[in-house]
């Protein structure tokens, strides 16, 4: 059975700002992967209960899939008892990793040895590495087998600098994601703010924002079916 590991943040705050997982960015891919018949694992840096950003459950952001997830005992149970990332053996049996967003990733996806190892291991094995919104925050620490930045010369996207400015958290994030991806030699592409955009370059698949999570998951399914 095809196995996908969804990685969520364990961070409840970013420099004093309450945050966590943007629930839609995990819920929508979760159901798409389940529908495709995959074995779906939810993991996080610390393991255990994954904090949810309250903003992602606010009016206008709390999507149908997110609501369904919150009332799904099996799904919410997995989120409440996520596997610790470094307990998973990424050298065997894992076909894809999907980094979910939320500003919590800005706290614990950076300088994270377990996440770096997981991504580099899968990428080198030609498995799927995917990330949406702030999920790509985990990519700049990673290198290709030749030692160059993972995103160098790759068509990529992620939370746009103008979107970060719009939510007024530009002074709290460790780096502006768009700028960082470009700095590392990534061929950054984007849509207008809050419009879906997904980039597929080989086994690296990235989505720009919350609006891109379903399309990003669909791209992963397409890649895994090749």
Short mmCIF file of C-alpha atoms in Angstrom, two decimals, residues 98-217:
data_model
loop_
_atom_site.label_atom_id
_atom_site.label_comp_id
_atom_site.label_asym_id
_atom_site.label_seq_id
_atom_site.Cartn_x
_atom_site.Cartn_y
_atom_site.Cartn_z
CA UNK A 98 3.57 16.22 2.75
CA UNK A 99 4.46 19.22 4.89
CA UNK A 100 1.32 21.00 6.09
CA UNK A 101 1.36 24.69 6.90
CA UNK A 102 0.36 27.06 9.65
CA UNK A 103 2.72 29.59 11.21
CA UNK A 104 3.78 27.00 13.79
CA UNK A 105 6.09 25.61 11.10
CA UNK A 106 8.03 28.88 11.28
CA UNK A 107 9.03 27.82 14.79
CA UNK A 108 9.73 24.10 14.50
CA UNK A 109 10.25 23.20 10.82
CA UNK A 110 13.43 25.34 10.79
CA UNK A 111 16.76 23.84 11.91
CA UNK A 112 14.96 20.55 12.47
CA UNK A 113 17.37 17.64 12.03
CA UNK A 114 14.65 14.97 11.91
CA UNK A 115 12.69 16.82 9.22
CA UNK A 116 15.84 17.59 7.23
CA UNK A 117 16.83 13.93 7.32
CA UNK A 118 13.36 12.73 6.30
CA UNK A 119 13.17 15.11 3.34
CA UNK A 120 16.71 14.48 2.12
CA UNK A 121 16.29 10.70 2.46
CA UNK A 122 13.07 10.63 0.44
CA UNK A 123 14.31 13.11 -2.17
CA UNK A 124 17.52 11.12 -2.76
CA UNK A 125 15.45 7.94 -3.15
CA UNK A 126 13.30 9.66 -5.80
CA UNK A 127 10.25 9.60 -3.52
CA UNK A 128 7.78 12.49 -3.40
CA UNK A 129 8.59 15.55 -1.28
CA UNK A 130 5.63 17.91 -1.07
CA UNK A 131 4.71 20.97 0.98
CA UNK A 132 2.01 23.64 1.04
CA UNK A 133 1.78 27.24 2.26
CA UNK A 134 4.26 27.54 5.19
CA UNK A 135 5.16 23.85 4.88
CA UNK A 136 8.01 24.75 2.46
CA UNK A 137 9.64 26.52 5.43
CA UNK A 138 11.17 23.09 6.05
CA UNK A 139 12.89 22.97 2.65
CA UNK A 140 15.70 25.60 2.82
CA UNK A 141 17.65 23.53 5.40
CA UNK A 142 17.75 20.60 2.97
CA UNK A 143 20.30 19.69 0.35
CA UNK A 144 20.38 17.46 -2.70
CA UNK A 145 22.79 14.49 -2.59
CA UNK A 146 25.40 16.69 -4.35
CA UNK A 147 25.33 19.17 -1.45
CA UNK A 148 23.54 21.99 -3.25
CA UNK A 149 20.30 23.44 -1.84
CA UNK A 150 17.32 21.16 -2.45
CA UNK A 151 15.34 23.92 -4.16
CA UNK A 152 18.22 25.16 -6.36
CA UNK A 153 17.14 25.24 -10.01
CA UNK A 154 13.77 23.78 -9.02
CA UNK A 155 10.42 25.37 -9.89
CA UNK A 156 8.89 25.99 -6.46
CA UNK A 157 6.27 28.00 -4.64
CA UNK A 158 5.27 28.68 -1.05
CA UNK A 159 3.63 31.40 1.03
CA UNK A 160 4.16 34.61 -0.91
CA UNK A 161 5.90 37.59 0.69
CA UNK A 162 2.92 39.84 -0.07
CA UNK A 163 0.64 37.30 1.64
CA UNK A 164 2.91 37.33 4.70
CA UNK A 165 2.70 41.12 4.75
CA UNK A 166 -1.08 40.91 4.46
CA UNK A 167 -1.35 38.80 7.62
CA UNK A 168 1.20 41.11 9.29
CA UNK A 169 3.49 38.38 10.60
CA UNK A 170 6.52 39.37 8.54
CA UNK A 171 8.43 40.42 11.68
CA UNK A 172 7.87 37.09 13.45
CA UNK A 173 8.81 34.54 10.78
CA UNK A 174 12.47 33.41 10.65
CA UNK A 175 12.61 34.43 6.99
CA UNK A 176 10.28 35.51 4.23
CA UNK A 177 9.66 32.24 2.41
CA UNK A 178 9.47 33.57 -1.14
CA UNK A 179 12.69 35.54 -0.69
CA UNK A 180 14.47 32.57 0.93
CA UNK A 181 13.49 30.14 -1.86
CA UNK A 182 14.75 32.64 -4.46
CA UNK A 183 17.95 33.24 -2.47
CA UNK A 184 18.68 29.52 -2.62
CA UNK A 185 18.32 29.46 -6.38
CA UNK A 186 14.75 28.21 -6.55
CA UNK A 187 12.70 29.23 -9.59
CA UNK A 188 9.89 30.70 -7.53
CA UNK A 189 6.47 30.99 -9.18
CA UNK A 190 3.22 32.30 -7.73
CA UNK A 191 -0.36 33.23 -8.46
CA UNK A 192 -2.14 36.33 -7.18
CA UNK A 193 -2.50 36.49 -3.40
CA UNK A 194 -4.85 33.82 -2.01
CA UNK A 195 -5.22 32.05 -5.39
CA UNK A 196 -4.26 28.41 -5.88
CA UNK A 197 -0.80 27.72 -7.33
CA UNK A 198 1.03 24.41 -7.40
CA UNK A 199 4.48 23.71 -8.83
CA UNK A 200 5.66 20.24 -9.84
CA UNK A 201 9.33 19.76 -10.66
CA UNK A 202 10.36 16.13 -10.69
CA UNK A 203 9.64 14.66 -7.26
CA UNK A 204 9.32 18.09 -5.58
CA UNK A 205 5.72 19.37 -5.34
CA UNK A 206 4.82 22.67 -3.64
CA UNK A 207 1.67 24.74 -3.08
CA UNK A 208 1.54 28.49 -2.44
CA UNK A 209 -1.15 28.99 0.21
CA UNK A 210 -4.19 27.44 1.94
CA UNK A 211 -6.13 27.74 -1.31
CA UNK A 212 -3.57 25.38 -2.93
CA UNK A 213 -3.78 22.43 -0.53
CA UNK A 214 -6.31 20.37 -2.51
CA UNK A 215 -4.53 20.96 -5.83
CA UNK A 216 -1.18 20.17 -4.18
CA UNK A 217 -2.50 16.86 -2.81
#
